[in-house]
Amino acid sequence: MSASKPGMSRRVATGLLVGVPAAGLLSRRTIAQEVIRIGAIFPLTGANSVFGNQNFQGVDIAVDLINDRGGVKGSKVALFKGDGHNPQGAISETNRLMSREGVKIFVGSSTSAAGMVGSQEAERNGAFYWEGMAVANGYSERGFKHAFRVGLNASGLGQPAPIYAAEVVAPLLKVEPRNLKVAVLAEDSAFGTDVSKAVVEQAEKLGIKIGLKELYSARTTDLSPLVLKLRSLSPDVIIATQFINDAILLQRQMKEMGFAPKAFIGTSAGHSTISFAEAIGNDVNGIFSSSFPLEANPASLSASTRTDLEEFTRRYQAKYNTVPAVQESLGFVVGMSLLRDIVGNAANTTAPALRETALKADVPVGSYINGWGMKFDEKGQNQRAFGSVVQWQDRRMIPVYPQASKLREPIMVPLPAWNAR
């Protein structure tokens, strides 16, 4: 959001118009004190813009709701976009929002590439960074004082996949878990590397042997050599960590080459967005994804959280004309946890005050619409965030694990032929 000219108005994220008097009548600093200014660093253009915009839209709805409920301690919230489409973009946009818009609180970031450097710039300049989506384990290993992650790390995102393969998929295939043939695939960024490492480590703990582990560039335009390797191995289960373009590419090329495993488990990102289903149609049915939770079983939520869920769903559909999914739900949780439970309980909006509040936060499980709670360790990692498994059924994501989130039984195991999905 650029600076307003004298006599013009500034749009706050809720759509509220805050009048800005002519220059000289009211200083920029006084204006800044009327709103709580939040910088949103997401990849809004480029290869990962699908996730970035969906995450941002979830945060946007949280801001709408908070403002319509009276704001934070009576102050309205203004959301300022920053396009972190690559690391340099995240760096420049974080600094731009700090210097030009007076932002000292940030939320992000969809990708680890953006979150790692955006939080670094915020820390260097005494700002507060609230991460929800970037999962690289290194995010919380840097000793930063004012960078917190309310979402999952790579281990939390990757571990449910082999657990689900052992506990649910193997019995459905009538195979002992230790006899499963598993292939682990991942794009080679920090996201893919860290999540796939967590998958392999958890599989080994369960006694599952990995027949193939393959890293590749997410920018590739041809995964047919990888499909040939998979065909040679003929795995029972593929566990894949992919962004959207390479996730779509792999499914299309497997179909073209007439190959499919008995079960396919993604690990969020490319496999947990409506765009995936829109691209491959009915071929999405039967695919699992170890994911950030889509939604919790309403019975596991507090009464106020059920109200939040209803409000989020209604508002999102009205504003964006589509049904919210995993990435949007996660953005809403990130926004609500920051504004209601951190900024709303802090003595002021400085980074030290927000840090103190975050370290004292003790929010029970079931307090957010995806079933999470909030309790940080000394490194700033939320210990009450957990992963789940969803399955695409009738081109919709359906929670199937854990029990608190489960809405239906899994279907299509083993996967039928491509033309039967």
CSV table of C-alpha atoms in Angstrom, one decimal:
chain,number,residue,atom,x,y,z
A,1,MET,CA,0.0,0.0,0.0
A,2,SER,CA,1.6,3.3,-1.0
A,3,ALA,CA,1.5,6.5,1.0
A,4,SER,CA,-1.7,8.6,0.6
A,5,LYS,CA,-1.5,12.0,-0.9
A,6,PRO,CA,-2.9,15.0,1.1
A,7,GLY,CA,-6.6,15.2,0.9
A,8,MET,CA,-7.0,11.5,-0.1
A,9,SER,CA,-8.2,8.6,2.0
A,10,ARG,CA,-6.3,5.5,3.1
A,11,ARG,CA,-8.1,2.2,2.8
A,12,VAL,CA,-7.7,0.0,5.8
A,13,ALA,CA,-7.9,-3.8,5.0
A,14,THR,CA,-11.5,-4.1,6.2
A,15,GLY,CA,-12.7,-1.5,3.7
A,16,LEU,CA,-13.0,1.2,6.4
A,17,LEU,CA,-12.1,4.6,5.1
A,18,VAL,CA,-9.9,6.6,7.4
A,19,GLY,CA,-9.9,10.2,6.4
A,20,VAL,CA,-6.5,11.9,6.0
A,21,PRO,CA,-6.6,15.7,6.4
A,22,ALA,CA,-4.6,18.1,4.3
A,23,ALA,CA,-0.9,18.2,4.8
A,24,GLY,CA,0.2,20.2,7.8
A,25,LEU,CA,-3.1,19.7,9.8
A,26,LEU,CA,-2.1,16.3,11.2
A,27,SER,CA,1.3,14.7,11.2
A,28,ARG,CA,2.0,11.3,9.7
A,29,ARG,CA,3.1,10.1,13.1
A,30,THR,CA,-0.3,11.0,14.7
A,31,ILE,CA,-2.1,9.2,11.9
A,32,ALA,CA,0.0,6.1,12.5
A,33,GLN,CA,-1.1,6.1,16.1
A,34,GLU,CA,-4.7,5.7,15.1
A,35,VAL,CA,-4.2,2.3,13.6
A,36,ILE,CA,-2.2,-0.8,14.3
A,37,ARG,CA,-0.1,-1.3,11.2
A,38,ILE,CA,0.6,-4.9,10.1
A,39,GLY,CA,2.9,-5.7,7.2
A,40,ALA,CA,2.0,-8.8,5.2
A,41,ILE,CA,5.0,-10.4,3.4
A,42,PHE,CA,3.7,-13.0,1.0
A,43,PRO,CA,4.6,-14.2,-2.6
A,44,LEU,CA,1.8,-12.3,-4.3
A,45,THR,CA,3.3,-12.8,-7.8
A,46,GLY,CA,5.4,-15.5,-9.4
A,47,ALA,CA,5.5,-19.2,-9.1
A,48,ASN,CA,4.2,-19.4,-5.5
A,49,SER,CA,1.6,-16.7,-5.8
A,50,VAL,CA,-1.2,-19.2,-5.4
A,51,PHE,CA,-0.2,-20.0,-1.8
A,52,GLY,CA,0.8,-16.4,-1.1
A,53,ASN,CA,-2.5,-14.9,-2.1
A,54,GLN,CA,-4.6,-17.6,-0.4
A,55,ASN,CA,-2.6,-17.2,2.9
A,56,PHE,CA,-2.9,-13.4,2.6
A,57,GLN,CA,-6.7,-13.6,2.0
A,58,GLY,CA,-7.1,-15.7,5.2
A,59,VAL,CA,-5.2,-13.0,7.2
A,60,ASP,CA,-7.3,-10.3,5.5
A,61,ILE,CA,-10.5,-12.0,6.7
A,62,ALA,CA,-9.1,-12.1,10.3
A,63,VAL,CA,-8.4,-8.4,10.1
A,64,ASP,CA,-11.9,-7.7,8.8
A,65,LEU,CA,-13.4,-9.7,11.7
A,66,ILE,CA,-11.3,-8.1,14.3
A,67,ASN,CA,-12.0,-4.6,13.1
A,68,ASP,CA,-15.8,-5.3,12.9
A,69,ARG,CA,-15.6,-6.5,16.5
A,70,GLY,CA,-14.2,-3.1,17.6
A,71,GLY,CA,-10.6,-3.5,16.7
A,72,VAL,CA,-7.7,-4.3,19.1
A,73,LYS,CA,-8.3,-2.3,22.3
A,74,GLY,CA,-10.4,0.1,20.3
A,75,SER,CA,-7.7,0.6,17.6
A,76,LYS,CA,-8.4,-0.4,14.0
A,77,VAL,CA,-5.9,-2.6,12.1
A,78,ALA,CA,-4.4,-1.7,8.7
A,79,LEU,CA,-2.9,-4.4,6.6
A,80,PHE,CA,0.0,-3.4,4.2
A,81,LYS,CA,0.9,-5.8,1.4
A,82,GLY,CA,4.5,-6.7,0.6
A,83,ASP,CA,5.3,-9.0,-2.3
A,84,GLY,CA,7.9,-11.5,-1.2
A,85,HIS,CA,8.0,-13.4,-4.5
A,86,ASN,CA,11.7,-14.2,-3.9
A,87,PRO,CA,14.2,-13.6,-1.1
A,88,GLN,CA,15.4,-10.3,-2.5
A,89,GLY,CA,11.8,-9.2,-2.8
A,90,ALA,CA,11.0,-10.2,0.7
A,91,ILE,CA,14.0,-8.2,2.0
A,92,SER,CA,13.2,-5.0,0.0
A,93,GLU,CA,9.4,-5.2,0.8
A,94,THR,CA,10.1,-5.7,4.5
A,95,ASN,CA,12.4,-2.7,4.6
A,96,ARG,CA,10.0,-0.6,2.5
A,97,LEU,CA,7.1,-1.2,4.8
A,98,MET,CA,9.2,-0.3,7.8
A,99,SER,CA,10.7,2.8,6.4
A,100,ARG,CA,7.8,4.2,4.3
A,101,GLU,CA,4.7,2.9,6.2
A,102,GLY,CA,6.0,2.8,9.8
A,103,VAL,CA,5.2,-0.9,10.1
A,104,LYS,CA,6.8,-2.7,13.1
A,105,ILE,CA,4.7,-5.9,13.1
A,106,PHE,CA,4.8,-8.4,10.3
A,107,VAL,CA,3.0,-11.5,9.4
A,108,GLY,CA,3.9,-14.1,6.7
A,109,SER,CA,5.1,-15.8,4.6
A,110,SER,CA,4.0,-18.9,2.6
A,111,THR,CA,7.5,-19.9,1.7
A,112,SER,CA,10.6,-20.5,3.8
A,113,ALA,CA,12.6,-18.4,1.3
A,114,ALA,CA,10.5,-15.3,2.1
A,115,GLY,CA,10.0,-16.0,5.8
A,116,MET,CA,13.7,-16.6,6.6
A,117,VAL,CA,14.9,-13.3,5.2
A,118,GLY,CA,11.9,-11.2,6.0
A,119,SER,CA,12.2,-12.2,9.7
A,120,GLN,CA,15.9,-11.5,9.5
A,121,GLU,CA,15.3,-7.9,8.3
A,122,ALA,CA,12.6,-7.4,10.9
A,123,GLU,CA,14.9,-8.7,13.7
A,124,ARG,CA,17.7,-6.4,12.6
A,125,ASN,CA,15.4,-3.4,12.7
A,126,GLY,CA,13.7,-4.1,16.0
A,127,ALA,CA,10.4,-5.3,14.5
A,128,PHE,CA,8.2,-8.3,15.4
A,129,TYR,CA,7.7,-11.1,12.9
A,130,TRP,CA,4.8,-13.6,13.2
A,131,GLU,CA,5.3,-16.6,10.9
A,132,GLY,CA,2.6,-19.1,10.1
A,133,MET,CA,3.3,-20.9,6.9
A,134,ALA,CA,7.1,-21.2,6.3
A,135,VAL,CA,8.3,-24.5,7.7
A,136,ALA,CA,12.1,-24.6,7.4
A,137,ASN,CA,13.5,-26.0,10.6
A,138,GLY,CA,16.2,-23.3,10.6
A,139,TYR,CA,13.6,-20.5,11.2
A,140,SER,CA,13.5,-21.1,14.9
A,141,GLU,CA,17.2,-22.1,15.3
A,142,ARG,CA,18.7,-18.6,14.8
A,143,GLY,CA,18.3,-17.2,18.3
A,144,PHE,CA,16.1,-14.3,17.2
A,145,LYS,CA,14.2,-12.6,20.0
A,146,HIS,CA,11.3,-11.2,18.1
A,147,ALA,CA,10.5,-13.9,15.5
A,148,PHE,CA,7.8,-16.5,16.4
A,149,ARG,CA,6.3,-19.3,14.4
A,150,VAL,CA,2.7,-20.2,15.3
A,151,GLY,CA,2.5,-22.7,12.5
A,152,LEU,CA,4.3,-26.1,11.9
A,153,ASN,CA,8.0,-26.7,11.4
A,154,ALA,CA,9.1,-29.2,8.8
A,155,SER,CA,9.0,-32.1,11.2
A,156,GLY,CA,5.4,-31.3,12.2
A,157,LEU,CA,4.4,-31.2,8.5
A,158,GLY,CA,6.3,-34.3,7.3
A,159,GLN,CA,5.8,-36.8,10.1
A,160,PRO,CA,2.0,-37.5,9.7
A,161,ALA,CA,2.6,-38.8,6.1
A,162,PRO,CA,4.6,-42.0,7.1
A,163,ILE,CA,2.5,-42.4,10.3
A,164,TYR,CA,-0.6,-42.4,8.2
A,165,ALA,CA,0.9,-44.8,5.7
A,166,ALA,CA,1.8,-47.2,8.5
A,167,GLU,CA,-1.4,-47.0,10.5
A,168,VAL,CA,-4.0,-46.7,7.8
A,169,VAL,CA,-2.7,-47.2,4.2
A,170,ALA,CA,-0.8,-50.4,4.9
A,171,PRO,CA,-3.8,-52.2,6.5
A,172,LEU,CA,-6.0,-51.1,3.6
A,173,LEU,CA,-3.4,-52.5,1.2
A,174,LYS,CA,-3.1,-55.7,3.3
A,175,VAL,CA,0.7,-55.1,3.7
A,176,GLU,CA,2.7,-55.0,6.9
A,177,PRO,CA,4.2,-51.5,7.3
A,178,ARG,CA,7.7,-52.8,7.3
A,179,ASN,CA,7.0,-54.4,3.9
A,180,LEU,CA,5.7,-51.2,2.3
A,181,LYS,CA,7.7,-50.0,-0.7
A,182,VAL,CA,7.9,-46.3,-0.3
A,183,ALA,CA,9.3,-43.6,-2.6
A,184,VAL,CA,10.0,-40.1,-1.2
A,185,LEU,CA,10.2,-37.2,-3.6
A,186,ALA,CA,10.8,-33.5,-3.0
A,187,GLU,CA,11.7,-30.3,-4.7
A,188,ASP,CA,15.1,-29.1,-3.5
A,189,SER,CA,14.4,-25.8,-1.6
A,190,ALA,CA,14.6,-25.6,2.2
A,191,PHE,CA,10.9,-26.6,2.2
A,192,GLY,CA,11.3,-29.8,0.3
A,193,THR,CA,14.6,-30.7,1.8
A,194,ASP,CA,13.5,-30.3,5.4
A,195,VAL,CA,10.1,-31.9,5.0
A,196,SER,CA,11.4,-34.9,3.1
A,197,LYS,CA,14.1,-35.4,5.7
A,198,ALA,CA,11.4,-35.5,8.4
A,199,VAL,CA,9.4,-38.0,6.3
A,200,VAL,CA,12.4,-40.3,6.0
A,201,GLU,CA,13.4,-40.1,9.7
A,202,GLN,CA,9.8,-40.8,10.8
A,203,ALA,CA,9.5,-43.7,8.3
A,204,GLU,CA,12.7,-45.3,9.6
A,205,LYS,CA,11.5,-45.0,13.2
A,206,LEU,CA,8.4,-47.0,12.0
A,207,GLY,CA,10.5,-49.6,10.3
A,208,ILE,CA,9.5,-48.5,6.8
A,209,LYS,CA,12.2,-48.9,4.2
A,210,ILE,CA,12.6,-46.1,1.7
A,211,GLY,CA,13.2,-47.5,-1.8
A,212,LEU,CA,13.8,-44.2,-3.5
A,213,LYS,CA,14.6,-40.7,-2.3
A,214,GLU,CA,14.8,-38.1,-5.0
A,215,LEU,CA,15.3,-34.3,-4.9
A,216,TYR,CA,14.8,-32.2,-8.0
A,217,SER,CA,14.4,-28.5,-8.9
A,218,ALA,CA,10.9,-27.2,-8.6
A,219,ARG,CA,11.6,-25.2,-11.7
A,220,THR,CA,11.9,-28.3,-13.8
A,221,THR,CA,9.6,-28.7,-16.8
A,222,ASP,CA,10.1,-32.4,-17.2
A,223,LEU,CA,9.7,-35.1,-14.5
A,224,SER,CA,9.5,-38.0,-17.0
A,225,PRO,CA,13.0,-39.3,-15.9
A,226,LEU,CA,11.7,-39.4,-12.3
A,227,VAL,CA,8.5,-41.2,-13.5
A,228,LEU,CA,10.7,-43.9,-15.1
A,229,LYS,CA,12.5,-44.4,-11.8
A,230,LEU,CA,9.2,-44.8,-10.1
A,231,ARG,CA,7.9,-47.2,-12.6
A,232,SER,CA,11.1,-49.3,-12.1
A,233,LEU,CA,10.6,-49.3,-8.3
A,234,SER,CA,6.8,-49.8,-8.5
A,235,PRO,CA,6.3,-48.3,-5.0
A,236,ASP,CA,3.2,-49.0,-2.9
A,237,VAL,CA,3.2,-45.4,-1.6
A,238,ILE,CA,4.7,-42.2,-2.9
A,239,ILE,CA,5.2,-39.4,-0.4
A,240,ALA,CA,5.9,-36.1,-2.2
A,241,THR,CA,6.8,-32.6,-1.1
A,242,GLN,CA,6.0,-30.2,-4.0
A,243,PHE,CA,4.9,-26.7,-4.9
A,244,ILE,CA,1.9,-26.3,-7.2
A,245,ASN,CA,3.5,-26.3,-10.6
A,246,ASP,CA,5.7,-29.4,-10.1
A,247,ALA,CA,2.8,-31.2,-8.2
A,248,ILE,CA,0.6,-30.7,-11.3
A,249,LEU,CA,3.4,-31.7,-13.6
A,250,LEU,CA,4.1,-35.0,-11.8
A,251,GLN,CA,0.5,-36.1,-11.9
A,252,ARG,CA,0.1,-35.3,-15.6
A,253,GLN,CA,3.3,-37.1,-16.6
A,254,MET,CA,2.5,-40.1,-14.5
A,255,LYS,CA,-0.9,-40.3,-16.2
A,256,GLU,CA,0.7,-39.8,-19.7
A,257,MET,CA,3.2,-42.6,-19.0
A,258,GLY,CA,0.5,-44.9,-17.6
A,259,PHE,CA,2.0,-45.2,-14.1
A,260,ALA,CA,0.4,-44.8,-10.7
A,261,PRO,CA,1.3,-46.0,-7.2
A,262,LYS,CA,-1.2,-47.8,-4.9
A,263,ALA,CA,-1.3,-44.6,-2.8
A,264,PHE,CA,0.0,-41.1,-3.1
A,265,ILE,CA,0.5,-38.8,-0.1
A,266,GLY,CA,1.6,-35.2,-0.6
A,267,THR,CA,2.8,-32.9,2.2
A,268,SER,CA,0.8,-29.8,2.0
A,269,ALA,CA,1.8,-26.9,-0.4
A,270,GLY,CA,1.0,-28.2,-3.9
A,271,HIS,CA,-1.3,-30.9,-2.8
A,272,SER,CA,-3.5,-28.9,-0.4
A,273,THR,CA,-4.9,-26.1,-2.6
A,274,ILE,CA,-8.0,-25.9,-4.7
A,275,SER,CA,-5.8,-24.9,-7.6
A,276,PHE,CA,-4.4,-28.5,-7.7
A,277,ALA,CA,-7.8,-29.9,-8.2
A,278,GLU,CA,-8.7,-27.3,-10.8
A,279,ALA,CA,-5.7,-28.2,-12.8
A,280,ILE,CA,-6.0,-32.0,-12.8
A,281,GLY,CA,-9.8,-32.5,-12.4
A,282,ASN,CA,-11.0,-35.9,-11.2
A,283,ASP,CA,-7.4,-37.2,-11.2
A,284,VAL,CA,-7.1,-35.5,-7.8
A,285,ASN,CA,-9.6,-37.9,-6.2
A,286,GLY,CA,-7.9,-40.4,-3.8
A,287,ILE,CA,-4.8,-38.4,-3.3
A,288,PHE,CA,-3.8,-37.7,0.4
A,289,SER,CA,-1.9,-34.8,1.8
A,290,SER,CA,-0.1,-34.5,5.1
A,291,SER,CA,-1.2,-31.0,5.7
A,292,PHE,CA,-1.8,-28.0,7.9
A,293,PRO,CA,-5.3,-28.8,9.3
A,294,LEU,CA,-8.2,-27.8,7.0
A,295,GLU,CA,-10.7,-27.7,9.8
A,296,ALA,CA,-11.4,-29.4,13.1
A,297,ASN,CA,-14.3,-31.5,14.1
A,298,PRO,CA,-16.7,-28.8,15.5
A,299,ALA,CA,-17.1,-30.9,18.6
A,300,SER,CA,-13.5,-30.4,19.5
A,301,LEU,CA,-13.8,-26.6,19.3
A,302,SER,CA,-14.8,-24.1,21.9
A,303,ALA,CA,-18.1,-22.3,21.4
A,304,SER,CA,-16.4,-19.0,20.5
A,305,THR,CA,-14.2,-20.8,18.0
A,306,ARG,CA,-17.2,-22.4,16.3
A,307,THR,CA,-18.5,-18.9,15.9
A,308,ASP,CA,-15.2,-17.8,14.4
A,309,LEU,CA,-15.4,-20.7,12.0
A,310,GLU,CA,-18.8,-19.8,10.8
A,311,GLU,CA,-17.8,-16.1,10.5
A,312,PHE,CA,-14.7,-17.0,8.6
A,313,THR,CA,-16.4,-19.2,6.1
A,314,ARG,CA,-19.3,-16.8,5.5
A,315,ARG,CA,-17.0,-13.8,5.1
A,316,TYR,CA,-14.5,-15.5,2.9
A,317,GLN,CA,-17.1,-16.8,0.5
A,318,ALA,CA,-18.8,-13.3,0.4
A,319,LYS,CA,-15.5,-11.5,-0.3
A,320,TYR,CA,-13.7,-13.9,-2.5
A,321,ASN,CA,-16.6,-15.9,-4.1
A,322,THR,CA,-15.1,-19.3,-3.3
A,323,VAL,CA,-14.9,-21.8,-0.5
A,324,PRO,CA,-11.8,-21.4,1.7
A,325,ALA,CA,-9.4,-24.3,1.9
A,326,VAL,CA,-6.2,-25.2,3.9
A,327,GLN,CA,-4.1,-22.2,3.0
A,328,GLU,CA,-6.9,-19.7,3.6
A,329,SER,CA,-7.8,-21.3,6.9
A,330,LEU,CA,-4.2,-21.2,8.0
A,331,GLY,CA,-4.0,-17.5,7.2
A,332,PHE,CA,-7.0,-16.8,9.3
A,333,VAL,CA,-5.6,-18.7,12.3
A,334,VAL,CA,-2.3,-16.8,11.9
A,335,GLY,CA,-4.1,-13.4,11.8
A,336,MET,CA,-6.4,-14.2,14.7
A,337,SER,CA,-3.7,-15.5,16.9
A,338,LEU,CA,-1.5,-12.5,16.3
A,339,LEU,CA,-4.2,-9.8,16.7
A,340,ARG,CA,-6.5,-11.2,19.4
A,341,ASP,CA,-4.0,-13.2,21.5
A,342,ILE,CA,-0.7,-11.4,21.2
A,343,VAL,CA,-1.3,-7.7,20.2
A,344,GLY,CA,-4.6,-7.7,22.1
A,345,ASN,CA,-2.9,-8.8,25.4
A,346,ALA,CA,0.4,-6.9,25.1
A,347,ALA,CA,1.2,-3.8,27.1
A,348,ASN,CA,2.0,-2.0,23.8
A,349,THR,CA,2.9,-2.8,20.2
A,350,THR,CA,6.7,-2.7,20.6
A,351,ALA,CA,8.6,-5.9,19.7
A,352,PRO,CA,9.8,-6.5,23.4
A,353,ALA,CA,6.2,-6.2,24.7
A,354,LEU,CA,4.9,-8.5,22.0
A,355,ARG,CA,7.7,-11.0,22.7
A,356,GLU,CA,6.9,-11.0,26.4
A,357,THR,CA,3.2,-11.7,25.7
A,358,ALA,CA,4.0,-14.4,23.2
A,359,LEU,CA,6.2,-16.3,25.7
A,360,LYS,CA,3.5,-16.1,28.3
A,361,ALA,CA,0.7,-17.2,25.9
A,362,ASP,CA,-1.2,-20.3,27.1
A,363,VAL,CA,-4.0,-20.8,24.6
A,364,PRO,CA,-5.7,-24.3,24.8
A,365,VAL,CA,-6.0,-26.7,21.9
A,366,GLY,CA,-9.4,-26.1,20.2
A,367,SER,CA,-9.1,-22.3,20.4
A,368,TYR,CA,-8.5,-21.8,16.7
A,369,ILE,CA,-10.7,-23.0,13.8
A,370,ASN,CA,-8.2,-25.6,12.7
A,371,GLY,CA,-8.1,-27.1,16.2
A,372,TRP,CA,-4.7,-25.6,17.3
A,373,GLY,CA,-3.8,-23.9,20.5
A,374,MET,CA,-0.7,-21.8,21.3
A,375,LYS,CA,2.2,-22.3,23.7
A,376,PHE,CA,5.7,-21.4,22.6
A,377,ASP,CA,9.0,-23.0,23.5
A,378,GLU,CA,12.1,-20.9,24.2
A,379,LYS,CA,12.9,-20.8,20.5
A,380,GLY,CA,9.6,-19.3,19.5
A,381,GLN,CA,8.0,-22.5,18.1
A,382,ASN,CA,4.4,-23.2,18.8
A,383,GLN,CA,4.0,-26.5,20.6
A,384,ARG,CA,0.3,-26.7,20.1
A,385,ALA,CA,0.3,-26.8,16.3
A,386,PHE,CA,-0.1,-30.2,14.8
A,387,GLY,CA,-0.4,-31.7,11.3
A,388,SER,CA,-3.3,-33.6,9.8
A,389,VAL,CA,-4.1,-35.7,6.8
A,390,VAL,CA,-6.7,-34.8,4.2
A,391,GLN,CA,-7.9,-36.8,1.2
A,392,TRP,CA,-9.3,-35.5,-2.0
A,393,GLN,CA,-12.8,-36.9,-2.3
A,394,ASP,CA,-15.2,-35.6,-5.1
A,395,ARG,CA,-12.6,-32.9,-5.7
A,396,ARG,CA,-12.9,-31.7,-2.1
A,397,MET,CA,-10.3,-31.9,0.7
A,398,ILE,CA,-11.8,-34.1,3.5
A,399,PRO,CA,-10.0,-34.5,6.9
A,400,VAL,CA,-9.3,-38.1,7.6
A,401,TYR,CA,-6.7,-38.0,10.4
A,402,PRO,CA,-6.3,-37.5,13.3
A,403,GLN,CA,-9.5,-38.5,15.0
A,404,ALA,CA,-10.2,-35.0,16.4
A,405,SER,CA,-10.2,-33.7,12.8
A,406,LYS,CA,-11.6,-36.7,11.0
A,407,LEU,CA,-14.8,-36.2,9.0
A,408,ARG,CA,-14.9,-39.2,6.7
A,409,GLU,CA,-13.2,-42.6,6.1
A,410,PRO,CA,-10.5,-42.8,3.4
A,411,ILE,CA,-11.6,-44.1,0.0
A,412,MET,CA,-9.9,-45.3,-3.2
A,413,VAL,CA,-7.1,-47.3,-1.6
A,414,PRO,CA,-5.5,-48.7,-3.6
A,415,LEU,CA,-5.9,-46.0,-6.2
A,416,PRO,CA,-8.0,-47.1,-9.2
A,417,ALA,CA,-6.9,-46.7,-12.8
A,418,TRP,CA,-6.7,-43.1,-14.0
A,419,ASN,CA,-9.9,-43.3,-16.0
A,420,ALA,CA,-11.8,-44.6,-13.0
A,421,ARG,CA,-11.2,-41.8,-10.5
